XYZ file of C-alpha atoms in Angstrom:
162
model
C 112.127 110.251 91.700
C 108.980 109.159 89.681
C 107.460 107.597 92.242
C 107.855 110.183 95.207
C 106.531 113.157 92.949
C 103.578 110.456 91.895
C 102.984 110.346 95.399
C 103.126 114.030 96.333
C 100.500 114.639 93.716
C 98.231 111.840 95.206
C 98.247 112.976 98.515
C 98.304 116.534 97.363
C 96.133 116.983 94.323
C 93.687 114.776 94.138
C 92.889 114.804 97.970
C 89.998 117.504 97.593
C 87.924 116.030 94.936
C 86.625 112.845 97.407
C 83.535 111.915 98.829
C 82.882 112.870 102.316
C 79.835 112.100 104.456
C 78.817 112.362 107.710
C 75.875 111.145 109.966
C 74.261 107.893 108.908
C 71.826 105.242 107.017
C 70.538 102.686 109.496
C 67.932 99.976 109.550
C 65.917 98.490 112.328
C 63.859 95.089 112.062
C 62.278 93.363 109.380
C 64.906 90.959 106.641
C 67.414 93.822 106.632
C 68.056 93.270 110.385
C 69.996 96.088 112.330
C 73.098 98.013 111.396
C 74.115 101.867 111.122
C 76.327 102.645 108.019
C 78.204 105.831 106.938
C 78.101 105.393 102.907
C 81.560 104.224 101.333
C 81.238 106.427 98.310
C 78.455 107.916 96.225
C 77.766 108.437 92.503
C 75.243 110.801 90.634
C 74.826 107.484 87.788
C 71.597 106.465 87.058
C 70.398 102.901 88.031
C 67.817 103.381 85.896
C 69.451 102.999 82.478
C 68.354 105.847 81.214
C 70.424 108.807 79.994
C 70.910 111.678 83.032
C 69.006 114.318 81.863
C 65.476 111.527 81.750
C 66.582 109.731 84.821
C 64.827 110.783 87.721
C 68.037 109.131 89.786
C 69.457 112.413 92.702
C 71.825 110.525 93.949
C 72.945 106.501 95.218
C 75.256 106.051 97.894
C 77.193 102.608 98.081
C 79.064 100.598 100.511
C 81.520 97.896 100.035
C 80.764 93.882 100.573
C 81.328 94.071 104.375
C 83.128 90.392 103.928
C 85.263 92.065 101.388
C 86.320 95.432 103.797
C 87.490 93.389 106.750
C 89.731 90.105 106.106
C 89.680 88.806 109.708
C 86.041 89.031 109.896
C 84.551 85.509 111.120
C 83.242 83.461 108.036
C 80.009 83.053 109.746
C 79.420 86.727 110.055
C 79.683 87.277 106.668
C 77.266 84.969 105.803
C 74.684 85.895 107.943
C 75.082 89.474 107.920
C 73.237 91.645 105.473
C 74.205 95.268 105.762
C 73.796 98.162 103.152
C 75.101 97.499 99.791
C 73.723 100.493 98.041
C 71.030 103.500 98.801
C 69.224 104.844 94.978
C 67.405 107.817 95.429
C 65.218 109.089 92.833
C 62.171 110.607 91.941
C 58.719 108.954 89.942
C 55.357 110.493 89.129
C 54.383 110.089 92.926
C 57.596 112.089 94.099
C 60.524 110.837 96.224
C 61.535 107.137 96.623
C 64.171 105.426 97.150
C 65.822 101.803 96.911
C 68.093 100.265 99.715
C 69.744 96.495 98.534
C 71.770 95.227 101.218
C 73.721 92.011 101.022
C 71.165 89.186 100.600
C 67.789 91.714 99.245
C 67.583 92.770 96.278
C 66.452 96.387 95.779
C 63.270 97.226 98.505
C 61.587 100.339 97.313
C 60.657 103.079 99.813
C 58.529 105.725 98.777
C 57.947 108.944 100.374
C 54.407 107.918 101.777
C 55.959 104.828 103.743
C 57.902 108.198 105.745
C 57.199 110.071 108.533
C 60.612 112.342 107.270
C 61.757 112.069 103.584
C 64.044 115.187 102.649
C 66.511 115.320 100.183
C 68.532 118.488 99.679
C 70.940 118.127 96.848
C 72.431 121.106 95.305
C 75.787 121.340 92.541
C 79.001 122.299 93.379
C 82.329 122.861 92.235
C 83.920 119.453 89.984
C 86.478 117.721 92.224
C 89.241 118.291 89.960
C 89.882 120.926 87.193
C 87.756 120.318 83.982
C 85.717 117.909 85.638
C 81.841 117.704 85.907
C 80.182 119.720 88.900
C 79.955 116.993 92.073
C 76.596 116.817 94.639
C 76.356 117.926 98.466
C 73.420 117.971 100.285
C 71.427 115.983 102.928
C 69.091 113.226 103.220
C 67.230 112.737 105.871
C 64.674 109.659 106.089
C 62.483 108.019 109.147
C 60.619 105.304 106.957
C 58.632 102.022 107.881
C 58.063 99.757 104.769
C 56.236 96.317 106.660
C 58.728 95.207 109.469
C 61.120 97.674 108.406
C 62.509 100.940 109.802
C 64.910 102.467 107.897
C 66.179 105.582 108.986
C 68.889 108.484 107.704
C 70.534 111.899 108.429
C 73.456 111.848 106.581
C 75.427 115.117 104.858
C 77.692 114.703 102.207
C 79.899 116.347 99.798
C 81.724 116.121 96.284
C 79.662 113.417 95.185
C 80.350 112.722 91.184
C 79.841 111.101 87.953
């Protein structure tokens, strides 16, 4: 009996406070090479290590190890594959910017002057369970050439959290 009401509950209760997004992040050229992503999850953590009312972090989306999401995929793939890993967005004394790591880079920095487009609308919303801290919807959109690169986003996305 334990079980099936532990299940009810998880399919139940718990099924409005995820992370939804829709659209895309995508990259064009350059050492990130070419792949369209819809984010995994999302978190309103600072990167930065500093506390959240000094960060200047908005939001990061991540994405799983793509050799780690799909078991059958072919060794070689993984290896020579570098897709997103995880999207910062933030704000310094010049305005927007952002950080995309991917597989094999380490963080590149984008800043808004690299953009033709860089909009991010992020506003609170209700917490995704009761007592919880408010979540994060909004939309980024980015069209952004940093040397070889073009990295690119219109994505939407809801109940993003602590």
């Amino acid at each position: 009996m334990r079980k099936a009401l532990f299940l009810v509950v998880l399919l139940t209760g718990c099924g409005r406070g995820f992370f939804e997004a829709n659209g895309y992040v995508a990259s064009d050229g350059g050492e990130l090479g070419g792949w369209r992503r819809v984010p995994d999850g999302c978190s309103r953590d600072p990167f930065d290590g500093k506390s959240v009312g000094e960060s200047g972090s908005v939001v990061t989306f991540v994405w799983q190890d793509p050799s780690v999401r799909d078991p059958h995929r072919e060794m070689h793939r993984a290896l020579v594959a570098d897709e997103p890993m995880r999207l910062e967005i933030g704000r310094d004394e010049s305005g927007l910017m952002a950080g995309l790591t991917t597989v094999k880079t380490d963080a590149v920095r984008i800043r808004a002057r690299d953009c033709a487009v860089f909009e991010v609308d992020a506003r609170e919303a209700a917490a995704g369970f009761a007592g919880g801290k408010a979540t994060l919807g909004g939309r980024v959109r980015m069209d952004c050439r940093v040397g070889a690169r073009h990295v690119t986003a219109d994505l939407g996305f809801l109940r993003c959290g602590y």
